[in-house]
Tab-separated table of C-alpha atoms in Angstrom:
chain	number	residue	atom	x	y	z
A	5	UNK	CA	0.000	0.000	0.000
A	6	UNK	CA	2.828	2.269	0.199
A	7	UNK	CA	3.581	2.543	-3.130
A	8	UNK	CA	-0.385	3.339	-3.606
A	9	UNK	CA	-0.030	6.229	-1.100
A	10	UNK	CA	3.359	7.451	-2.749
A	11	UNK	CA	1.575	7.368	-6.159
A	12	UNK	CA	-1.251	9.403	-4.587
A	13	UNK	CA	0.723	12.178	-3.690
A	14	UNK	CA	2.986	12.059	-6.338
A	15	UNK	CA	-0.382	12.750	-8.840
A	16	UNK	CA	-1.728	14.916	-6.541
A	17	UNK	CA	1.099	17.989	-6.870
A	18	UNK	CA	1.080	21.218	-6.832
A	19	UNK	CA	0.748	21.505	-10.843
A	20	UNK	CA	-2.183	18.922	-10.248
A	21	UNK	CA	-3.895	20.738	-7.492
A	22	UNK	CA	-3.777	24.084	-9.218
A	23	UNK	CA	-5.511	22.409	-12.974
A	24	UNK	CA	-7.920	21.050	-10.356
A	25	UNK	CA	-8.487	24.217	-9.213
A	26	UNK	CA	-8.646	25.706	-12.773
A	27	UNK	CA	-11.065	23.332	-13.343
A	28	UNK	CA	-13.734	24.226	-10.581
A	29	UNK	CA	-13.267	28.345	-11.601
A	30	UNK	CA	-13.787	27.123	-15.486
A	31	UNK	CA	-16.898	25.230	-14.101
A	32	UNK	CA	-18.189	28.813	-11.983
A	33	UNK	CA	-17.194	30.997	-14.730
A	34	UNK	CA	-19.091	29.036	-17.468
A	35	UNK	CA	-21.889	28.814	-15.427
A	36	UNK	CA	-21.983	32.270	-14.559
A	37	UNK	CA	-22.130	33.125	-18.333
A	38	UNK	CA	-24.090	30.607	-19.077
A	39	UNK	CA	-27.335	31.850	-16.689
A	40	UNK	CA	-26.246	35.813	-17.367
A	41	UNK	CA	-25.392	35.603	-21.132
A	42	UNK	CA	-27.450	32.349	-22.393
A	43	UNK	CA	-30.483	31.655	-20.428
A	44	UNK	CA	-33.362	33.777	-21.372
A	45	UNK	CA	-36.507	34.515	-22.036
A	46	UNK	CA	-38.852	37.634	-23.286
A	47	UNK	CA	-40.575	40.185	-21.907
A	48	UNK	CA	-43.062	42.890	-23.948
A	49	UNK	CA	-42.376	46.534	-23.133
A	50	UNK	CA	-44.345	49.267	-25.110
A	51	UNK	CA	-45.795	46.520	-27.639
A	52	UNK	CA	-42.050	45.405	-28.114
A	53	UNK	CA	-40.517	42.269	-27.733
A	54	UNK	CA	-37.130	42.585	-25.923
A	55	UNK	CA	-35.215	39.759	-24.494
A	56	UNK	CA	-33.839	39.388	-20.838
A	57	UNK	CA	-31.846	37.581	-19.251
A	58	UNK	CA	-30.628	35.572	-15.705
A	59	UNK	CA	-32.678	36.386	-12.816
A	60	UNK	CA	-34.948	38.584	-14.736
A	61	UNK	CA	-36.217	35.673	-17.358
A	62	UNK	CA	-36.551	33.536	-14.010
A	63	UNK	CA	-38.468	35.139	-12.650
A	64	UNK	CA	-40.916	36.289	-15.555
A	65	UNK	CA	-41.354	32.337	-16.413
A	66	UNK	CA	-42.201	31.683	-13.020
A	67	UNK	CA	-44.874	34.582	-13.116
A	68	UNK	CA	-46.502	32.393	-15.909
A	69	UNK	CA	-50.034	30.854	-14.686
A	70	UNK	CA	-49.131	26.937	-14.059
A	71	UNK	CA	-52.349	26.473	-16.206
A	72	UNK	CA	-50.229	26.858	-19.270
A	73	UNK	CA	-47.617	23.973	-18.579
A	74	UNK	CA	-47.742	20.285	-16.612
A	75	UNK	CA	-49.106	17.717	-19.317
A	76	UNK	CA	-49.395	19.441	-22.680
A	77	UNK	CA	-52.234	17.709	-24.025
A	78	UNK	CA	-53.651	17.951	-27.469
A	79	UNK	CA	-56.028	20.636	-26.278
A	80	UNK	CA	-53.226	22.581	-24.429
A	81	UNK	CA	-51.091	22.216	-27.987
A	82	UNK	CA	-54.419	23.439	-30.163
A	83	UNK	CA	-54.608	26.411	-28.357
A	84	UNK	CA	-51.098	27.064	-28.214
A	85	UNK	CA	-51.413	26.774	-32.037
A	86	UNK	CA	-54.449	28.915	-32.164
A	87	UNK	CA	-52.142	31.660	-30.348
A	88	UNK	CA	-49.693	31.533	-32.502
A	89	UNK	CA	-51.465	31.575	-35.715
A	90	UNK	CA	-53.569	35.107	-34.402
A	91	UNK	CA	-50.693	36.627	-33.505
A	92	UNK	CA	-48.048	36.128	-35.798
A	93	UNK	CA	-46.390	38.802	-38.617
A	94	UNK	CA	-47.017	36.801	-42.002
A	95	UNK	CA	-44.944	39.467	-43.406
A	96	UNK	CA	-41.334	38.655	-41.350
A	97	UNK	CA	-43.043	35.285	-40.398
A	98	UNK	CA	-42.420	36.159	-36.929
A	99	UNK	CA	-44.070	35.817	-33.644
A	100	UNK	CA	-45.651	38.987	-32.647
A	101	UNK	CA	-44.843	40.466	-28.861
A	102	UNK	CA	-48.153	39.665	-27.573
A	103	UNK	CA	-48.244	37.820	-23.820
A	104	UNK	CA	-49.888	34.965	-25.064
A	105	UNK	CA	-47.152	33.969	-27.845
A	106	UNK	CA	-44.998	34.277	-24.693
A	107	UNK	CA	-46.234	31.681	-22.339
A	108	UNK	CA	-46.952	29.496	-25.335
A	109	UNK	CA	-43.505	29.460	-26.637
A	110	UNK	CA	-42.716	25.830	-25.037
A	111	UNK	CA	-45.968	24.175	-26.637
A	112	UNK	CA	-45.262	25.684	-30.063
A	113	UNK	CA	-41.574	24.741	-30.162
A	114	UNK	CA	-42.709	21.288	-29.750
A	115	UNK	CA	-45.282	21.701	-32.316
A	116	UNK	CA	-42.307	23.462	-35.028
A	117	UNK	CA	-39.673	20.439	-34.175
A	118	UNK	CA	-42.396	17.917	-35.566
A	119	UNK	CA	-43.259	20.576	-38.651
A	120	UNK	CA	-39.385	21.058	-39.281
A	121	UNK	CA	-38.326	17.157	-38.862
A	122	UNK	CA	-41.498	15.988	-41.318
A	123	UNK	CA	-41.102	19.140	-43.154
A	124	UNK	CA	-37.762	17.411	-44.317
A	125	UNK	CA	-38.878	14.109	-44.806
A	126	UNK	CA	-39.379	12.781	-48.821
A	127	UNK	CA	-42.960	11.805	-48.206
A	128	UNK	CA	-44.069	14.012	-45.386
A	129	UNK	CA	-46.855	12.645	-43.073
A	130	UNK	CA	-48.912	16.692	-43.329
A	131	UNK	CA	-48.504	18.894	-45.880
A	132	UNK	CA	-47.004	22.025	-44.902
A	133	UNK	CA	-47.001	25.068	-47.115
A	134	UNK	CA	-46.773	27.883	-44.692
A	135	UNK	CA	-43.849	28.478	-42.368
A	136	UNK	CA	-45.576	30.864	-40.528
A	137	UNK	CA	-48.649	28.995	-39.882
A	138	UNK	CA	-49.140	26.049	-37.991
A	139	UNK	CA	-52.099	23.782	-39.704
A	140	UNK	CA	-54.343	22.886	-36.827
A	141	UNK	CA	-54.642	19.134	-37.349
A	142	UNK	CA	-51.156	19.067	-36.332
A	143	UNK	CA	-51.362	19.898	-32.586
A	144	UNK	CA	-55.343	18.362	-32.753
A	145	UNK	CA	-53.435	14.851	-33.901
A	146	UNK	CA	-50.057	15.866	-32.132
A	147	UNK	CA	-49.080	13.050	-30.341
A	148	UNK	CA	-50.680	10.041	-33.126
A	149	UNK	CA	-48.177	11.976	-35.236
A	150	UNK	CA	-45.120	11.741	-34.042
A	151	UNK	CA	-45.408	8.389	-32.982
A	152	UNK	CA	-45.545	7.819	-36.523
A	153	UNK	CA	-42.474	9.874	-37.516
A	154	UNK	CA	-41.161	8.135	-34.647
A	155	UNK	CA	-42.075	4.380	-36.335
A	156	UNK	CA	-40.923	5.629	-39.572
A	157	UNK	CA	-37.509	6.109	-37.865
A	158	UNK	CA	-37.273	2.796	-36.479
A	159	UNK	CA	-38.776	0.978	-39.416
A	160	UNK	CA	-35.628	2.238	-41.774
A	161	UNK	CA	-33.242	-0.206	-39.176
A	162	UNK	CA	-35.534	-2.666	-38.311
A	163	UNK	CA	-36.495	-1.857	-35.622
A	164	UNK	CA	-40.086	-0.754	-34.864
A	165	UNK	CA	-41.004	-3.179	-32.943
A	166	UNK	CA	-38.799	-2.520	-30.206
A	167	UNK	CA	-39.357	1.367	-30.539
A	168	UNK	CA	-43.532	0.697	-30.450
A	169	UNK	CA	-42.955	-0.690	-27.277
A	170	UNK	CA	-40.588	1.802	-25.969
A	171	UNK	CA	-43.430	4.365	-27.474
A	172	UNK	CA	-46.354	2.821	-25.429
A	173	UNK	CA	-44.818	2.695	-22.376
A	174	UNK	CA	-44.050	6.711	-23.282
A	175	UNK	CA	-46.076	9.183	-19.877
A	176	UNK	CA	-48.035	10.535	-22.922
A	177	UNK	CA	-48.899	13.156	-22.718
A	178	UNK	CA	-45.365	15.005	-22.054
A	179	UNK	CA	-44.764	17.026	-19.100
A	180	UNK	CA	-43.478	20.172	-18.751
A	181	UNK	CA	-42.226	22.885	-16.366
A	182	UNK	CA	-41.942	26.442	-16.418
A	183	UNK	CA	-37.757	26.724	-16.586
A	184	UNK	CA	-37.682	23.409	-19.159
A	185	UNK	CA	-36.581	25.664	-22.006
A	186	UNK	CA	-33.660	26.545	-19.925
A	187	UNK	CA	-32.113	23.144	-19.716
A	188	UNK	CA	-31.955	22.692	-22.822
A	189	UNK	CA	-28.970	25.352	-22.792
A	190	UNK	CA	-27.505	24.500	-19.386
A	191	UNK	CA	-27.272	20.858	-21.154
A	192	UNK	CA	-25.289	22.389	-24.342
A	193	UNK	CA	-22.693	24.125	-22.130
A	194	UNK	CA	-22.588	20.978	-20.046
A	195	UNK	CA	-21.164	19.115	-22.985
A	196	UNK	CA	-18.850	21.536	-24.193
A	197	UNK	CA	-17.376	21.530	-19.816
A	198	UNK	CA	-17.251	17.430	-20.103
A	199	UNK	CA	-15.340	17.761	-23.647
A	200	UNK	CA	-13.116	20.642	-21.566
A	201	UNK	CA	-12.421	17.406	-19.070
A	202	UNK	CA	-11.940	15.282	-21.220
A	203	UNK	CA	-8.925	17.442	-22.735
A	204	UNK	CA	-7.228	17.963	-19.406
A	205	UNK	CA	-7.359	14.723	-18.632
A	206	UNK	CA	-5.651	13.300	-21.497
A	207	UNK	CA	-3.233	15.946	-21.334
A	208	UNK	CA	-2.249	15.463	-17.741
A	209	UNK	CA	-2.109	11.760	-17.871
A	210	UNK	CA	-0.302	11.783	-20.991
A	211	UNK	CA	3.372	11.610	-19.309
A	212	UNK	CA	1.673	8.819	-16.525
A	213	UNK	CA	3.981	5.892	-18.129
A	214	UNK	CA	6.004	8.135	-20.629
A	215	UNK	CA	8.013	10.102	-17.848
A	216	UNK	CA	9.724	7.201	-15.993
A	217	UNK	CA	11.601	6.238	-19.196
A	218	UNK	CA	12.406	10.425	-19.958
A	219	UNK	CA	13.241	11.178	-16.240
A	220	UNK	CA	15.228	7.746	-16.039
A	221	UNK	CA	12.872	6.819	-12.539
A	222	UNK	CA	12.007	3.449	-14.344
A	223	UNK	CA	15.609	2.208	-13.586
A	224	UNK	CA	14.745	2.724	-10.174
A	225	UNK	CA	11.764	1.033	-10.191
A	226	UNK	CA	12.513	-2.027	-11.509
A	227	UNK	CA	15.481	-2.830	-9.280
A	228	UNK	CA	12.659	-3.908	-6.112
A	229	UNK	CA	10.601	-6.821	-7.205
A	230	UNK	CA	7.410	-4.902	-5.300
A	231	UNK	CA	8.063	-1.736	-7.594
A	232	UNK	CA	7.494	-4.541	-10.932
A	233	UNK	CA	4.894	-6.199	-9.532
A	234	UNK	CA	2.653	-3.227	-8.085
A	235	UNK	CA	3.582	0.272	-9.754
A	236	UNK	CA	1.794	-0.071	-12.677
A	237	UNK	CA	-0.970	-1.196	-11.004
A	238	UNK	CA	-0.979	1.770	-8.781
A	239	UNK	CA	0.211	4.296	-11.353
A	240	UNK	CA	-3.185	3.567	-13.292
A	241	UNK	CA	-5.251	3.900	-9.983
A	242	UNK	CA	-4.179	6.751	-9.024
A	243	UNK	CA	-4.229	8.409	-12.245
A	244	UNK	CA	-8.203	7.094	-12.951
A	245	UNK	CA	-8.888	8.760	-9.045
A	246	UNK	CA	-7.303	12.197	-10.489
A	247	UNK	CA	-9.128	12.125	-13.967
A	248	UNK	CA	-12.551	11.083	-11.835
A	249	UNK	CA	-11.594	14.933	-9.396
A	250	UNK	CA	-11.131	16.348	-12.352
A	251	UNK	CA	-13.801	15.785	-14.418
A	252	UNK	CA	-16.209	16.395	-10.947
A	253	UNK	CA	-14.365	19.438	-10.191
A	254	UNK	CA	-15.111	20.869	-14.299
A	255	UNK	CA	-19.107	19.783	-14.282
A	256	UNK	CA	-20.363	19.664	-10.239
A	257	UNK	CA	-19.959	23.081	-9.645
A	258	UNK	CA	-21.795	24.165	-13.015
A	259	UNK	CA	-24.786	21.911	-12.269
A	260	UNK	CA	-24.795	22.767	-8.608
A	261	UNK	CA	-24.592	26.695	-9.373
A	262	UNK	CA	-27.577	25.645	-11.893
A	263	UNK	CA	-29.902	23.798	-9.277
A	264	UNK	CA	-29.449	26.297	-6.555
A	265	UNK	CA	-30.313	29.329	-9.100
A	266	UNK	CA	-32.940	27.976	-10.932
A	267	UNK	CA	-34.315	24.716	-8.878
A	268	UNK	CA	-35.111	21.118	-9.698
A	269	UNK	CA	-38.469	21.677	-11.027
A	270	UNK	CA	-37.798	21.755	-14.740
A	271	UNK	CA	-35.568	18.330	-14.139
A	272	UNK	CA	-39.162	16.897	-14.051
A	273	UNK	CA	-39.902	18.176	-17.731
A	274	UNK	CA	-40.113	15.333	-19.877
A	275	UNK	CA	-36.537	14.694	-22.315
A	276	UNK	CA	-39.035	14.963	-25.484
A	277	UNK	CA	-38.763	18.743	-24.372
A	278	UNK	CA	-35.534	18.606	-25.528
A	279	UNK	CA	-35.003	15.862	-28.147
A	280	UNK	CA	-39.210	14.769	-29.568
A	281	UNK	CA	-38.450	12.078	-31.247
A	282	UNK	CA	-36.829	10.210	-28.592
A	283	UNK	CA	-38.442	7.256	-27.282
A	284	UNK	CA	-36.627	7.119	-23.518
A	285	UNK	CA	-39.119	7.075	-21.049
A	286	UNK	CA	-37.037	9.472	-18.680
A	287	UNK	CA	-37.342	13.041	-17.982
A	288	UNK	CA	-34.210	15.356	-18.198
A	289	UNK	CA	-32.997	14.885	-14.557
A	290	UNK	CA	-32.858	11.399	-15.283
A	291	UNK	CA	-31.105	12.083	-18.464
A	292	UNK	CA	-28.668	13.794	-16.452
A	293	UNK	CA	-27.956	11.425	-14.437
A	294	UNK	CA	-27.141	8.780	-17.008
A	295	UNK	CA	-25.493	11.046	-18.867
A	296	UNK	CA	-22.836	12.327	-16.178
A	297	UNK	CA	-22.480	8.774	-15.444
A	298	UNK	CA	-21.899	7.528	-19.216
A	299	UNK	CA	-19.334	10.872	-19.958
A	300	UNK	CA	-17.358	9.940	-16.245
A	301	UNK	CA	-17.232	6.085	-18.043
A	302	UNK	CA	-16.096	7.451	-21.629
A	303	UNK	CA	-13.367	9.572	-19.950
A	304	UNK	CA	-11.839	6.906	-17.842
A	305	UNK	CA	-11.504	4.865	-20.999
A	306	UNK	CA	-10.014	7.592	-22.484
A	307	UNK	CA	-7.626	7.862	-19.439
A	308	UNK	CA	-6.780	4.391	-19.792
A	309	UNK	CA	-6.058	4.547	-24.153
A	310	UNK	CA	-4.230	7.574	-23.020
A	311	UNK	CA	-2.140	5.372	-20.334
A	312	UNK	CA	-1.442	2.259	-22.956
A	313	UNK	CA	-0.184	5.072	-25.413
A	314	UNK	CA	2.200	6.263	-22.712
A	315	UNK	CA	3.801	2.958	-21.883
A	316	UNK	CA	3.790	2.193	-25.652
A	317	UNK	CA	5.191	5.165	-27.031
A	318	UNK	CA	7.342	6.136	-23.852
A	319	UNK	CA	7.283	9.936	-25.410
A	320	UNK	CA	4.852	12.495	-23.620
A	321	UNK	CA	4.314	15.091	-26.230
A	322	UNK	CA	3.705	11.688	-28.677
A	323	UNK	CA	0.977	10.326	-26.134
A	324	UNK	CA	-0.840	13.946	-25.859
A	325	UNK	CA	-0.694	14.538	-29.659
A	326	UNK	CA	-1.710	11.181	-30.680
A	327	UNK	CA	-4.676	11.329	-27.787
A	328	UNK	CA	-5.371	14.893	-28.217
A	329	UNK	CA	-5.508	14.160	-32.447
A	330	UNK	CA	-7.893	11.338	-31.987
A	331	UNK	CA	-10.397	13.301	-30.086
A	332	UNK	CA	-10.465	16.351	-32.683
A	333	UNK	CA	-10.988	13.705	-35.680
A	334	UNK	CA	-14.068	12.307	-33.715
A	335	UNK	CA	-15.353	15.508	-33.432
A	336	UNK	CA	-14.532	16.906	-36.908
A	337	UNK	CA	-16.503	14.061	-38.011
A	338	UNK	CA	-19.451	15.329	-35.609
A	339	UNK	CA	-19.686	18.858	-37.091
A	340	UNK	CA	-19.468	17.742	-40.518
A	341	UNK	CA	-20.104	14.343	-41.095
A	342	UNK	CA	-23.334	13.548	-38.130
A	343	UNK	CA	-26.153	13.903	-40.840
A	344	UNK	CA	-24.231	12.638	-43.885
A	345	UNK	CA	-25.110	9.315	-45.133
A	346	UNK	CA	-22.137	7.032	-43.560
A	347	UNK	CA	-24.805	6.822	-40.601
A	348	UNK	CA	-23.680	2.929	-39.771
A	349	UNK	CA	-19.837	4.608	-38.837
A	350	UNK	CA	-21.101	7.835	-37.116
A	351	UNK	CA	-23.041	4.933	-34.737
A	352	UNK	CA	-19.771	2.844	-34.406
A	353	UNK	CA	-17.747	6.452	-33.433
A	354	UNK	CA	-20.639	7.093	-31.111
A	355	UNK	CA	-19.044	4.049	-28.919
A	356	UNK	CA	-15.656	5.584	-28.632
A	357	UNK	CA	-14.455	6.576	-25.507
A	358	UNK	CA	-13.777	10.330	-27.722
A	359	UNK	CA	-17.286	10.642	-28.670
A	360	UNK	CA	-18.432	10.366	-24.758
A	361	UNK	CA	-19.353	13.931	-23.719
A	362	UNK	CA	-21.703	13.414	-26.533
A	363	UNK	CA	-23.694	10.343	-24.837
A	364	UNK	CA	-26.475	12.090	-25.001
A	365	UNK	CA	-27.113	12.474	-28.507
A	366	UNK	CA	-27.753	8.717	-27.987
A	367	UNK	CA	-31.299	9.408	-26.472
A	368	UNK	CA	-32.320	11.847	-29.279
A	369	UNK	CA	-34.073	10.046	-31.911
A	370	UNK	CA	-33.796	5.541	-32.001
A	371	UNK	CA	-31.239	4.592	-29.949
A	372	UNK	CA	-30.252	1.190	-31.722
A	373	UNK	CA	-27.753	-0.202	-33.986
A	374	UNK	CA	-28.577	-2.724	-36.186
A	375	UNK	CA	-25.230	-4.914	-36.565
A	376	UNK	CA	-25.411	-7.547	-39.112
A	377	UNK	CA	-29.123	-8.255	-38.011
A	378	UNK	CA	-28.618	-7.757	-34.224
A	379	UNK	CA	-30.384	-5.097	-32.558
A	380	UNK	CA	-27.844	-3.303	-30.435
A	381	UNK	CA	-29.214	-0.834	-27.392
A	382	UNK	CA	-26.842	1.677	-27.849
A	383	UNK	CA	-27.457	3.528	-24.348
A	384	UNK	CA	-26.499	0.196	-22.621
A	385	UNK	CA	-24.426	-1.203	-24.872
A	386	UNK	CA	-21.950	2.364	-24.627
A	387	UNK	CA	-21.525	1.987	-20.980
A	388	UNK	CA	-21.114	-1.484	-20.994
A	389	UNK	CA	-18.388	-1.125	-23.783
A	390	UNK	CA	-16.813	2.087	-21.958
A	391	UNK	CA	-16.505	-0.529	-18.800
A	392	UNK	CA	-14.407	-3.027	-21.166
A	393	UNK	CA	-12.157	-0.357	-22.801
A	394	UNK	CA	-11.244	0.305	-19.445
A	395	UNK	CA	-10.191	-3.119	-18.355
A	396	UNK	CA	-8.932	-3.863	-21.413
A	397	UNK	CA	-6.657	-1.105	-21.950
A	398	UNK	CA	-5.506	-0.689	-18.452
A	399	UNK	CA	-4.526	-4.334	-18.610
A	400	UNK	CA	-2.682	-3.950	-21.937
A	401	UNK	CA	-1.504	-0.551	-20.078
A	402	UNK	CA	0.179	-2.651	-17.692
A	403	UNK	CA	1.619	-5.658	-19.339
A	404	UNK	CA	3.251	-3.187	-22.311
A	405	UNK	CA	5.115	-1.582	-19.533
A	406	UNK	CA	6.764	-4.584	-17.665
A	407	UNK	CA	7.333	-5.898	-20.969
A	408	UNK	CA	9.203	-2.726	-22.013
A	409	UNK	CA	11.073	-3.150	-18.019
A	410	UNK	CA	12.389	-6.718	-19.182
């Protein structure tokens, strides 16, 4: 155990302490931007819409009567519709800044992500000629509709029957809170804080292996039969325990700053809020939860490839850049490549311990993978595969470097 201990404090330096540090201020700062800057709402001033922001759009969607939210139902949805379609500018196709486009704004972006997603589709299940007018059988029929588009999803990979099942055990019809639209942002900047992680963990454990062959400490090491036999072991340990304070210290302090500004009650808003077409029967604090979970998984693994790079290459700056390299490819491919047609390799990527932070893209529309004829789960199957990269590679990790010692 002493060589644990020793390998404890010899990750947890100064230089360690203060990027752990750097971490939790990144985590406060983006937060604090993120409710100031990002999260906001509207408010109508002299017949003029003007947009607000922080503690201000809190508190005006909290003013809203609770009438208007809880389950949208196809009546809730009509009316919503009939709001929008009295009040909007046909000329700049435009809301106009009347209070009830306002508190309506949740129901009709619901009602706009089906109309955009069919709106797309070759044969679209409603016609729709009109951007700036919703046709009324749309929010009358709302929820028979997009379990169709939903179907039609899961037909093109075989599998609708799974999906139908998933759909009728959907809490139909969806819930949702006041502050719901707000997750939806506090969610986007929660990705980009994981991917921020994600970096400064492969960058710090880069030299983990790498440095006892530059500093020469591996000579010294392999003179005691304890130090073969247990300091890889530990090295790996110890540098998964920093990786795990590192990514808590980047994305606990965001989320807590989050809860205690805003509340829980929008965690209770159904995930359709966010993504429609999904099919998870969760709402978005549950999401959360699996999600923070699932990115903590996929950058451990990432730890660990990191680590077997190290003890392979035995060159720091050739572990970061090959890690750091690997990582921007996945997400090159993201920004360009996610709605191209090599759908079958974006899924594969989406099981990479790089493409973690964006687990939750996994919920947003049919979460399987049809391999060779096999239904895959991919929300299951992603953590369960995240678990094996990181036995397999710390394993590997370990073996390449007494090999190397011989």
């Amino acid at each position: 155990m002493f060589i644990f201990f020793n390998e404890l404090k010899n990750t947890f330096n100064k230089k360690s302490i203060i990027v752990i540090l750097f971490c939790a201020l990144l985590s406060l700062l983006v937060a604090l931007f993120a409710y100031n800057k990002s999260l906001y709402t509207g408010e109508i001033i002299d017949n003029e819409y003007k947009e607000i922001y922080g503690n201000k759009a809190i508190k005006q969607v909290l003013s809203y009567p609770d009438k208007y939210y809880g389950y949208l139902d196809n009546e809730k949805l009509t009316e919503a519709a009939k709001s929008h379609n009295e009040n909007v500018d046909r000329n700049s196709k435009r809301s106009k800044p009347v209070y009830e486009n306002l508190i309506n704004s949740d129901a009709t972006s619901m009602i706009y992500s089906f109309l955009y997603i069919n709106a797309n589709r070759e044969k679209p299940l409603v016609e729709w000629k009109d951007d700036a007018y919703i046709p009324m059988n749309i929010p009358k029929n709302f929820y028979k509709l997009r379990n169709e588009e939903v179907l039609q999803q899961a037909s093109k990979i075989n599998a609708t029957d799974k999906v139908e099942k998933m759909e009728e055990e959907l809490n139909i019809p969806f819930y949702i809170d006041q502050t719901a639209s707000f997750w939806r942002t506090i969610l986007e900047f929660l990705t980009v804080l994981i991917i921020a992680s994600m970096f400064i963990s492969v960058i710090m454990t880069a030299q983990s292996f790498s440095e006892t062959f530059e500093n020469g400490v591996r000579e010294i090491i392999i003179m005691s039969e304890e130090g073969k036999k247990y300091f890889a072991k530990y090295r790996i340990l110890s540098t998964l325990i920093y990786s795990t304070v590192v990514y808590s210290a980047t994305a606990v302090p965001y989320l807590c700053y989050m809860f205690l500004k805003i509340g829980v009650r929008g965690l209770k808003t159904d995930f359709q809020f966010i993504s429609l077409f999904s099919s998870i029967n969760a709402n978005i604090g549950q999401v959360i939860l699996y999600y923070m979970f699932a990115a903590w998984m996929g950058i451990l693994s990432m730890v660990c490839l990191s680590l077997f790079l190290s003890s392979l290459l035995k060159k720091s700056y050739a572990t970061g850049i090959v890690s750091i390299l690997m990582i921007i490819i996945t997400y090159v491919n993201n920004i360009f490549f996610r709605d191209g047609k090599n759908t079958f390799i974006n899924k594969i990527l989406s099981i990479t311990p790089m493409n973690s932070p964006e687990y939750i893209f996994i919920f947003s529309k049919n979460q399987f993978l049809n391999l060779f004829g096999l239904l895959v789960n991919l929300a299951i199957a992603t953590i369960i595969i995240y678990l094996i990269y990181i036995t397999v590679f710390s394993i590997l990790s370990a073996k390449v470097y007494k090999r190397i010692q011989k």
